Coordinates of C-alpha atoms and ligand atoms in Angstrom, one line a residue:
X1 CA -0.2 22.3 -12.0
X2 CA -4.1 21.9 -11.3
X3 CA -5.1 22.3 -7.9
X4 CA -8.5 21.1 -6.8
X5 CA -9.6 23.2 -4.1
X6 CA -12.2 20.4 -3.4
X7 CA -9.8 18.0 -2.0
X8 CA -11.1 15.3 0.2
X9 CA -15.0 15.6 -0.6
X10 CA -16.5 12.9 -2.3
X11 CA -15.1 12.2 -5.9
X12 CA -18.5 10.5 -6.7
X13 CA -20.3 11.7 -9.9
X14 CA -17.4 13.6 -11.3
X15 CA -17.8 11.3 -14.5
X16 CA -19.1 12.8 -17.2
X17 CA -20.8 11.0 -20.2
X18 CA -18.5 12.5 -22.7
X19 CA -15.3 12.0 -20.8
X20 CA -13.0 9.3 -22.6
X21 CA -12.7 5.9 -20.6
X22 CA -9.4 4.0 -19.7
X23 CA -10.0 0.3 -19.6
X24 CA -8.7 -1.6 -16.7
X25 CA -7.2 -4.8 -17.6
X26 CA -6.5 -6.6 -14.1
X27 CA -3.6 -9.4 -14.3
X28 CA -3.8 -10.2 -10.6
X29 CA -4.5 -14.0 -11.4
X30 CA -1.9 -14.0 -14.0
X31 CA 1.0 -11.8 -13.6
X32 CA 0.2 -11.3 -9.9
X33 CA -0.5 -14.9 -9.3
X34 CA 2.8 -16.1 -10.8
X35 CA 5.2 -14.2 -8.6
X36 CA 6.3 -16.1 -5.7
X37 CA 4.2 -16.1 -2.5
X38 CA 1.2 -15.3 -4.2
X39 CA -0.2 -18.5 -5.7
X40 CA -4.0 -19.6 -5.3
X41 CA -6.1 -22.2 -5.9
X42 CA -8.8 -22.9 -8.0
X43 CA -11.8 -21.6 -5.4
X44 CA -9.6 -18.8 -4.3
X45 CA -9.1 -17.7 -8.0
X46 CA -12.7 -17.8 -8.4
X47 CA -13.7 -15.9 -5.8
X48 CA -11.1 -13.0 -6.6
X49 CA -12.2 -13.1 -10.1
X50 CA -15.7 -12.8 -8.9
X51 CA -14.8 -9.8 -6.4
X52 CA -13.1 -8.4 -9.7
X53 CA -16.1 -8.5 -12.0
X54 CA -18.0 -6.7 -9.0
X55 CA -15.3 -4.1 -8.9
X56 CA -15.8 -3.3 -12.3
X57 CA -12.7 -4.1 -14.2
X58 CA -13.0 -4.2 -18.1
X59 CA -10.7 -7.2 -18.6
X60 CA -9.6 -10.1 -16.5
X61 CA -6.7 -11.9 -17.2
X62 CA -7.4 -15.1 -15.6
X63 CA -4.1 -17.3 -16.2
X64 CA -2.0 -18.9 -18.7
X65 CA -3.9 -21.9 -19.6
X66 CA -0.6 -23.4 -21.2
X67 CA 1.1 -23.2 -17.9
X68 CA -0.4 -26.2 -16.3
X69 CA -3.6 -28.2 -16.0
X70 CA -4.4 -26.2 -12.7
X71 CA -4.3 -22.8 -14.8
X72 CA -6.3 -23.8 -17.6
X73 CA -9.0 -25.4 -15.3
X74 CA -9.1 -21.9 -13.5
X75 CA -9.3 -19.8 -16.5
X76 CA -12.3 -22.0 -17.9
X77 CA -13.9 -21.8 -14.6
X78 CA -13.9 -18.3 -14.6
X79 CA -14.4 -17.8 -18.3
X80 CA -18.2 -19.8 -17.6
X81 CA -18.6 -17.7 -14.1
X82 CA -18.2 -14.2 -15.2
X83 CA -21.3 -12.3 -16.6
X84 CA -19.9 -9.1 -18.1
X85 CA -16.6 -8.9 -17.8
X86 CA -14.2 -9.7 -20.7
X87 CA -12.1 -13.1 -19.7
X88 CA -8.6 -13.3 -21.0
X89 CA -6.2 -16.1 -21.3
X90 CA -2.1 -15.5 -22.1
X91 CA -0.5 -17.4 -24.7
X92 CA 2.9 -17.5 -26.3
X93 CA 2.9 -17.2 -30.3
X94 CA 2.7 -20.6 -30.4
X95 CA 0.0 -22.8 -31.8
X96 CA -0.7 -25.1 -28.9
X97 CA -0.7 -22.0 -26.4
X98 CA -3.2 -20.4 -28.3
X99 CA -5.3 -23.4 -28.8
X100 CA -5.3 -24.1 -25.4
X101 CA -6.1 -20.6 -24.4
X102 CA -8.9 -20.6 -26.8
X103 CA -10.4 -23.8 -25.2
X104 CA -10.2 -22.8 -21.9
X105 CA -12.1 -19.2 -23.0
X106 CA -14.8 -21.5 -24.6
X107 CA -17.6 -20.5 -22.4
X108 CA -16.7 -16.8 -21.7
X109 CA -19.5 -14.4 -22.7
X110 CA -16.5 -12.4 -23.9
X111 CA -13.0 -13.9 -24.8
X112 CA -9.7 -12.2 -25.2
X113 CA -6.5 -14.3 -26.3
X114 CA -3.3 -12.4 -25.2
X115 CA -0.5 -13.3 -27.3
X116 CA 3.0 -12.3 -26.6
X117 CA 6.4 -12.4 -28.0
X118 CA 9.6 -10.5 -27.0
X119 CA 10.7 -7.9 -29.6
X120 CA 13.8 -6.4 -27.7
X121 CA 17.3 -6.9 -29.1
X122 CA 18.6 -8.5 -25.6
X123 CA 15.5 -10.9 -25.8
X124 CA 15.8 -11.6 -29.5
X125 CA 19.4 -12.7 -29.2
X126 CA 19.6 -14.3 -25.7
X127 CA 16.1 -15.7 -25.1
X128 CA 14.7 -16.6 -28.5
X129 CA 17.6 -16.8 -30.7
X130 CA 15.6 -15.1 -33.5
X131 CA 16.0 -12.6 -35.9
X132 CA 13.8 -9.3 -36.5
X133 CA 12.3 -11.0 -39.4
X134 CA 11.7 -14.4 -37.5
X135 CA 10.1 -12.4 -34.6
X136 CA 7.8 -10.4 -37.0
X137 CA 6.5 -13.9 -38.6
X138 CA 5.8 -15.3 -35.5
X139 CA 4.0 -12.5 -34.1
X140 CA 1.9 -12.4 -37.1
X141 CA 0.8 -16.2 -37.1
X142 CA 0.2 -16.0 -33.4
X143 CA -2.1 -13.0 -33.8
X144 CA -3.9 -14.8 -37.0
X145 CA -4.4 -17.9 -35.5
X146 CA -5.7 -16.3 -32.1
X147 CA -8.1 -14.0 -34.3
X148 CA -10.5 -17.0 -35.3
X149 CA -11.0 -18.2 -32.0
X150 CA -11.9 -15.6 -29.7
X151 CA -13.9 -12.4 -29.8
X152 CA -10.8 -9.9 -29.3
X153 CA -7.1 -10.6 -29.8
X154 CA -4.3 -8.4 -27.9
X155 CA -0.9 -8.3 -28.8
X156 CA 2.0 -7.8 -26.4
X157 CA 5.7 -6.9 -27.4
X158 CA 7.4 -8.3 -24.5
X159 CA 10.3 -6.0 -23.2
X160 CA 8.8 -3.3 -25.8
X161 CA 10.3 -0.4 -23.6
X162 CA 13.9 -1.7 -24.6
X163 CA 12.9 -2.4 -28.2
X164 CA 14.0 -0.2 -31.2
X165 CA 10.9 2.0 -31.7
X166 CA 11.3 1.5 -35.7
X167 CA 10.8 -2.1 -35.0
X168 CA 8.0 -1.8 -32.4
X169 CA 6.4 0.1 -35.0
X170 CA 6.9 -2.6 -37.8
X171 CA 5.5 -5.5 -35.4
X172 CA 2.7 -3.4 -34.1
X173 CA 1.4 -2.7 -37.6
X174 CA 1.7 -6.3 -38.7
X175 CA -0.3 -7.3 -35.7
X176 CA -3.0 -4.7 -36.6
X177 CA -3.1 -6.2 -40.0
X178 CA -3.5 -9.8 -38.6
X179 CA -6.3 -8.7 -36.4
X180 CA -5.1 -7.3 -33.0
X181 CA -7.2 -4.8 -31.5
X182 CA -5.1 -4.1 -28.4
X183 CA -1.5 -3.3 -28.7
X184 CA 0.2 -3.6 -25.3
X185 CA 3.6 -2.2 -24.8
X186 CA 5.2 -3.6 -21.6
X187 CA 7.9 -2.0 -19.7
X188 CA 8.8 -6.2 -18.5
X189 CA 11.6 -5.1 -16.4
X190 CA 10.2 -1.7 -14.7
X191 CA 13.2 0.1 -16.7
X192 CA 11.5 3.3 -18.4
X193 CA 11.0 6.8 -16.7
X194 CA 7.5 9.0 -17.3
X195 CA 9.1 11.1 -20.0
X196 CA 10.5 8.2 -21.9
X197 CA 7.4 6.4 -21.8
X198 CA 5.6 9.4 -23.0
X199 CA 7.9 9.7 -25.9
X200 CA 7.0 6.0 -26.9
X201 CA 3.5 6.0 -27.0
X202 CA 3.1 9.6 -28.8
X203 CA 5.8 7.9 -31.3
X204 CA 3.5 4.6 -31.7
X205 CA 0.2 6.5 -32.1
X206 CA 1.8 8.8 -34.9
X207 CA 3.6 5.6 -36.7
X208 CA 1.9 2.5 -36.2
X209 CA -0.6 1.8 -39.4
X210 CA -4.1 1.6 -38.0
X211 CA -3.3 3.1 -34.7
X212 CA -6.9 4.9 -35.0
X213 CA -8.4 1.4 -35.0
X214 CA -6.9 -0.1 -31.8
X215 CA -6.5 0.7 -28.3
X216 CA -2.7 1.1 -26.8
X217 CA -2.1 -0.4 -23.5
X218 CA 0.4 0.1 -21.2
X219 CA 1.8 -2.5 -18.5
X220 CA 4.5 -1.4 -16.4
X221 CA 6.6 -3.4 -13.6
X222 CA 7.8 -1.7 -10.4
X223 CA 11.4 -2.3 -10.3
X224 CA 12.5 1.1 -10.1
X225 CA 9.4 2.1 -8.1
X226 CA 8.0 3.9 -11.1
X227 CA 5.2 1.5 -12.2
X228 CA 2.1 3.9 -11.5
X229 CA 3.9 6.9 -12.7
X230 CA 4.9 5.4 -15.9
X231 CA 1.1 4.0 -16.3
X232 CA -0.4 7.6 -15.3
X233 CA 2.3 8.9 -18.1
X234 CA 1.3 6.3 -20.6
X235 CA -2.3 7.4 -19.9
X236 CA -1.6 11.1 -20.7
X237 CA 0.0 10.0 -24.0
X238 CA -2.9 8.1 -25.2
X239 CA -2.7 4.8 -23.6
X240 CA -6.5 3.8 -22.9
X241 CA -5.8 0.5 -21.5
X242 CA -3.7 -0.2 -18.2
X243 CA -2.7 -3.5 -17.0
X244 CA -2.4 -3.6 -13.2
X245 CA -2.8 -5.7 -10.1
X246 CA -4.6 -5.6 -6.9
X247 CA -2.0 -4.5 -4.2
X248 CA 0.5 -4.1 -7.0
X249 CA 1.3 -7.6 -7.1
X250 CA 3.2 -9.1 -9.7
X251 CA 6.6 -10.4 -11.2
X252 CA 9.7 -9.2 -8.8
X253 CA 8.7 -5.9 -7.6
X254 CA 5.3 -6.2 -8.9
X255 CA 2.8 -4.4 -11.3
X256 CA 1.1 -0.9 -11.5
X257 CA -1.1 -1.4 -8.5
X258 CA -4.7 -1.1 -9.9
X259 CA -6.1 0.8 -6.8
X260 CA -3.5 3.8 -7.2
X261 CA -4.0 4.1 -10.9
X262 CA -7.9 4.3 -10.2
X263 CA -7.5 6.8 -7.4
X264 CA -5.0 8.7 -9.4
X265 CA -7.3 9.0 -12.2
X266 CA -10.4 10.0 -10.1
X267 CA -8.8 12.3 -7.5
X268 CA -6.7 14.0 -10.5
X269 CA -9.6 13.7 -12.8
X270 CA -9.4 17.3 -13.9
X271 CA -5.5 16.8 -14.9
X272 CA -6.0 13.5 -16.9
X273 CA -9.5 13.9 -18.1
X274 CA -10.3 10.4 -18.4
X275 CA -12.3 8.0 -16.3
X276 CA -12.8 4.4 -15.4
X277 CA -15.7 1.9 -14.8
X278 CA -14.2 0.7 -11.0
X279 CA -16.4 1.1 -8.4
X280 CA -13.9 2.8 -6.0
X281 CA -15.8 1.7 -3.0
X282 CA -14.7 -1.8 -3.4
X283 CA -11.1 -1.3 -3.6
X284 CA -10.4 -1.7 0.0
X285 CA -12.6 -4.9 0.2
X286 CA -10.9 -6.3 -3.0
X287 CA -7.5 -5.6 -1.6
X288 CA -8.4 -7.4 1.8
X289 CA -9.7 -10.4 0.2
X290 CA -6.8 -10.7 -1.9
X291 CA -4.5 -10.3 1.5
X292 CA -6.7 -12.9 2.9
X293 CA -6.3 -15.5 0.0
X294 CA -2.8 -15.3 -0.2
X295 CA -1.9 -14.7 3.1
X296 CA 0.3 -11.6 2.3
X297 CA -0.2 -8.3 4.0
X298 CA 0.2 -5.1 2.4
X299 CA 2.7 -2.6 4.2
X300 CA 1.0 -0.2 6.8
X301 CA 2.0 2.8 4.4
X302 CA 0.6 1.2 1.1
X303 CA -1.0 4.2 -0.7
X304 CA -4.8 3.7 -0.9
X305 CA -5.3 0.2 1.0
X306 CA -2.4 0.2 3.6
X307 CA -3.6 0.6 7.3
X308 CA -1.9 4.0 7.5
X309 CA -3.4 5.6 4.2
X310 CA -6.1 7.6 6.2
X311 CA -4.5 7.4 9.7
X312 CA -2.9 10.2 11.5
X313 CA -0.9 10.2 14.8
X314 CA 1.2 13.5 14.7
X315 CA -0.2 16.3 17.0
X316 CA -0.1 18.7 14.3
X317 CA -1.7 16.7 11.5
X318 CA -4.5 15.7 14.1
X319 CA -5.2 19.2 14.8
X320 CA -5.5 20.1 11.1
X321 CA -7.5 17.3 10.4
X322 CA -10.0 18.3 13.2
X323 CA -10.2 21.6 11.4
X324 CA -10.7 20.8 8.0
X325 CA -9.7 17.3 7.0
X326 CA -8.5 18.7 3.5
X327 CA -5.3 19.7 5.1
X328 CA -4.2 16.4 5.2
X329 CA -6.2 14.1 3.2
X330 CA -6.9 14.5 -0.6
X331 CA -9.5 11.6 -0.9
X332 CA -12.1 10.6 1.5
X333 CA -11.8 7.1 2.9
X334 CA -15.1 6.1 2.4
X335 CA -14.6 6.7 -1.4
X336 CA -12.1 3.5 -1.4
X337 CA -14.2 1.4 0.7
X338 CA -12.5 2.7 4.3
X339 CA -14.9 3.1 7.0
X340 CA -13.3 6.3 8.4
X341 CA -10.4 8.4 9.0
X342 CA -8.5 7.0 12.3
X343 CA -6.6 9.4 14.3
X344 CA -4.3 7.2 16.0
X345 CA -3.5 8.0 19.8
X346 CA 0.2 7.8 20.2
X347 CA 3.2 9.7 21.5
X348 CA 2.9 12.2 18.8
X349 CA -0.7 13.2 19.6
X350 CA -1.8 16.4 21.3
X351 CA -4.5 17.7 23.3
X352 CA -7.1 18.2 20.4
X353 CA -7.3 14.6 19.4
X354 CA -7.2 13.5 23.0
X355 CA -10.3 15.5 23.7
X356 CA -12.0 14.4 20.6
X357 CA -11.7 10.9 21.5
X358 CA -12.1 10.9 25.2
X359 CA -15.7 12.9 24.4
X360 CA -16.6 10.2 21.9
X361 CA -15.9 7.9 24.7
X362 CA -18.4 9.9 26.9
X363 CA -15.9 11.8 28.9
X364 CA -16.1 15.5 29.4
X365 CA -13.0 16.5 31.4
X366 CA -12.7 20.0 32.6
X367 CA -9.4 22.0 31.8
X368 CA -7.9 21.0 35.1
X369 CA -8.6 17.0 34.8
X370 CA -7.7 17.4 31.0
X371 CA -4.2 18.5 32.0
X372 CA -3.7 15.5 34.3
X373 CA -5.2 13.2 31.8
X374 CA -3.0 14.5 28.8
X375 CA 0.2 14.0 31.4
X376 CA -0.8 10.3 32.2
X377 CA -1.4 9.7 28.5
X378 CA 2.1 10.9 27.4
X379 CA 3.7 8.7 30.1
X380 CA 1.7 5.8 29.0
X381 CA 2.3 6.5 25.0
X382 CA 6.1 6.9 25.6
X383 CA 5.8 3.2 26.6
X384 CA 3.1 1.8 24.2
X385 CA 3.0 2.2 20.5
X386 CA -0.5 2.7 20.3
X387 CA -3.0 3.9 22.8
X388 CA -6.6 1.9 22.5
X389 CA -9.9 3.3 23.7
X390 CA -9.6 0.7 26.8
X391 CA -6.3 2.5 27.8
X392 CA -7.9 5.8 27.3
X393 CA -10.7 5.0 29.6
X394 CA -8.3 3.5 32.1
X395 CA -6.6 6.8 32.1
X396 CA -9.8 8.7 32.2
X397 CA -11.4 7.1 35.0
X398 CA -8.2 7.4 37.4
X399 CA -7.3 3.4 36.9
X400 CA -3.9 2.4 36.5
X401 CA -3.6 1.4 32.8
X402 CA -0.7 -1.0 33.5
X403 CA -2.4 -3.0 36.1
X404 CA -2.5 -6.8 35.9
X405 CA -5.1 -9.0 37.1
X406 CA -7.8 -9.7 38.8
X407 CA -7.2 -13.1 36.6
X408 CA -4.0 -15.1 36.3
X409 CA -3.3 -18.0 34.1
X410 CA -1.7 -20.8 36.6
X411 CA -2.1 -24.0 34.3
X412 CA -2.8 -24.8 30.4
X413 CA -3.3 -27.5 28.5
X414 CA -4.5 -28.2 25.1
X415 CA -4.8 -31.4 22.7
X416 CA -5.7 -31.7 19.1
X417 CA -7.8 -34.7 18.0
X418 CA -8.2 -36.5 14.6
X419 CA -10.9 -35.0 12.8
X420 CA -10.4 -31.6 13.7
X421 CA -11.9 -31.0 17.0
X422 CA -9.8 -30.3 20.1
X423 CA -9.7 -29.9 24.1
X424 CA -8.4 -27.5 26.5
X425 CA -8.1 -27.1 30.2
X426 CA -7.2 -24.0 32.1
X427 CA -6.3 -23.4 35.7
X428 CA -6.5 -19.5 36.7
X429 CA -6.1 -17.6 40.0
X430 CA -8.4 -14.7 41.0
X431 CA -6.9 -11.8 43.1
X432 CA -9.7 -12.5 45.8
X433 CA -7.8 -15.9 46.4
X434 CA -10.2 -18.2 44.2
X435 CA -8.7 -20.6 41.8
X436 CA -10.9 -22.1 39.1
X437 CA -10.2 -25.1 36.6
X438 CA -12.1 -25.7 33.6
X439 CA -12.0 -27.4 30.4
X440 CA -13.7 -27.4 27.2
X441 CA -13.7 -28.8 23.5
X442 CA -13.5 -26.6 20.7
X443 CA -13.0 -26.5 16.8
X444 CA -9.7 -26.2 17.2
X445 CA -6.9 -25.5 20.1
X446 CA -7.5 -21.7 20.1
X447 CA -11.2 -22.0 20.3
X448 CA -11.1 -24.8 23.1
X449 CA -8.9 -22.3 25.1
X450 CA -11.2 -19.4 24.6
X451 CA -14.3 -21.7 25.7
X452 CA -12.4 -22.9 28.8
X453 CA -11.5 -19.3 29.8
X454 CA -14.9 -17.9 29.2
X455 CA -16.3 -20.9 31.6
X456 CA -13.7 -20.2 34.3
X457 CA -14.4 -16.4 34.3
X458 CA -17.9 -16.5 33.6
X459 CA -17.4 -13.9 30.6
X460 CA -18.7 -13.9 27.2
X461 CA -16.6 -12.8 24.5
X462 CA -17.8 -12.3 20.9
X463 CA -14.2 -12.3 18.8
X464 CA -14.2 -10.2 16.2
X465 CA -10.5 -10.1 15.0
X466 CA -7.9 -12.8 15.9
X467 CA -4.2 -12.2 14.5
X468 CA -1.3 -14.7 15.4
X469 CA 2.3 -13.6 14.4
X470 CA 6.0 -14.6 15.0
X471 CA 8.3 -12.1 16.9
X472 CA 11.9 -13.2 16.0
X473 CA 12.9 -15.8 13.7
X474 CA 13.4 -19.3 13.6
X475 CA 11.8 -22.5 15.3
X476 CA 11.8 -20.7 18.9
X477 CA 10.6 -17.7 17.8
X478 CA 8.1 -16.2 20.1
X479 CA 4.3 -15.9 19.0
X480 CA 2.2 -13.0 19.6
X481 CA -1.6 -13.1 19.7
X482 CA -3.6 -10.2 19.3
X483 CA -7.5 -10.5 20.0
X484 CA -10.0 -8.0 19.4
X485 CA -13.4 -9.1 21.2
X486 CA -17.1 -7.3 21.5
X487 CA -18.5 -7.0 24.8
X488 CA -21.1 -4.8 26.1
X489 CA -21.6 -2.9 22.6
X490 CA -17.9 -2.0 22.5
X491 CA -14.4 -3.5 21.2
X492 CA -11.8 -4.9 23.5
X493 CA -8.2 -5.8 22.8
X494 CA -5.8 -7.7 24.6
X495 CA -2.4 -9.4 23.3
X496 CA -0.3 -12.0 24.9
X497 CA 3.1 -13.5 23.9
X498 CA 4.7 -17.1 24.5
X499 CA 6.6 -19.5 22.5
X500 CA 3.4 -21.5 22.5
X501 CA 0.8 -19.8 20.5
X502 CA -2.1 -21.4 22.3
X503 CA -0.5 -19.9 25.7
X504 CA -0.4 -16.6 23.9
X505 CA -4.0 -16.8 22.9
X506 CA -4.9 -17.7 26.5
X507 CA -3.1 -14.5 27.6
X508 CA -4.3 -12.4 25.1
X509 CA -8.2 -13.6 26.2
X510 CA -7.0 -12.9 29.9
X511 CA -6.1 -9.6 29.1
X512 CA -9.5 -8.8 27.8
X513 CA -11.1 -10.3 30.4
X514 CA -9.2 -8.5 32.8
X515 CA -9.7 -5.0 31.3
X516 CA -13.5 -5.7 31.5
X517 CA -13.1 -6.9 35.0
X518 CA -11.2 -3.7 36.0
X519 CA -13.2 -1.2 34.3
X520 CA -16.8 -2.5 34.9
X521 CA -19.1 -0.7 35.9
X522 CA -17.3 1.2 32.8
X523 CA -18.5 4.8 31.6
X524 CA -21.2 5.0 28.9
X525 CA -21.1 2.1 26.6
X526 CA -19.7 3.2 23.3
X527 CA -19.8 1.5 20.0
X528 CA -16.5 1.1 18.3
X529 CA -16.5 1.8 14.7
X530 CA -12.9 0.8 13.5
X531 CA -11.8 -2.6 14.7
Ligands
LIG1 O1 5.8 -8.0 -18.2 C1 5.4 -8.4 -19.2 O2 6.2 -8.3 -20.2 C2 4.2 -9.6 -19.4 C3 3.9 -9.8 -20.8 C4 3.5 -11.4 -20.7 C5 2.5 -9.1 -21.1 O3 3.5 -9.9 -18.4
LIG2 ZN1 4.4 -8.7 -16.9

């Protein structure tokens, strides 16, 4: 095993000119987009394509032009817009598919047609009803047709990992002779294992005629959770193109996650000895863009880009991190475009992390006060999943973090009008006995109710994050609103729950206003870096 003692330092500049390059073939907009829940309209696809070009992918599979007029138009638009990335369109080994792909790619500065045909016995017999000889002929005809219509041709033997290796060699050799320059061996159903894929790639590189003139490519699905491990194994056996997607989206369990493959190559550079052209600092922003465009969040514990990827709550880990970050992190969050490591304060946290956060907030308690603060912190942490800065400040200042008020919501009504505007009115009661009613109009009901609350309470909230989600299932599910606002140079969070999301939002906004009111004058204002 290679142990890099410099873990958790920036890996920038680790690439040397003589290091071999693995091409990153991104199929987020084809294999990823064709999975349920991930479809994108043309505008979204173009935005994503531009982000992928900025990320530095070598080849971008923009779609399957024959699939629909929308797919055709999206591929054509992306082909015309991208400046450096090779744009690729998928096609079956059928003249209509190949001609459509070529037309869609006409404006690409560099174009690739990706022709594919199943080669495995199962697919030959049950899906295609074709003999080996027919598959061979169709593959050759497909590659030959594509050859004259674009800059480069890739041939994929669908279900390659369940194909007889000797037949795969025959088909690939014929594809090279017909003009293919990239040979892709997909694990279409995510069935293989690292040792099997190594064996296959080594075999192909030894036996395919013309192997030294082409690039071998892997395309692994994640049905058994091994897509990234299998892709890495294929690289170690000589694959020099990896097909992958942002956040690992794709058919069924998805494809190999681009960010995981790229960071594995970077962090374990000494082991793999190959590099990519990816600007890793753009990995997180690109992942976020995809979640925004598709509305599909990544799990908290997702490698590289999940919310927990650089967050630590356990006291033992936090203590280690404060002494030397390499104890529990193998890469810097900045290297993937995440601002900073988060030491999350919760019931598993200890004194070291608590003191560090308090100091960052401008509090320097002596040992006796620290003991009392720690006790109050643990009591609150048993009730709440995460302790935020405002909770901590309330504890440090001796306030009750569970306190309610001074403002309370008495009445709320909102209506939406044709053309997009909305109005809302609120009636609030203050602990000092005042009752204040205010109304406002806004771009939508949420905007209108926030404005009405600002007016009624005389506060000024700059909203930086707004999340609404259902708690429970069905039409009567509760809506939970979480707001983050900036006020006096810091972030304040509030959440509200109701069956009506406008009311949930009003309660979340009031929670923020109340926190600010209770803690003013607050301790030295702090800039909150991680919203
Ligand atoms: O998984 C697969 O086999 C594919 C091919 C079209 C390359 O997506
Ligand atoms: Zn696939």
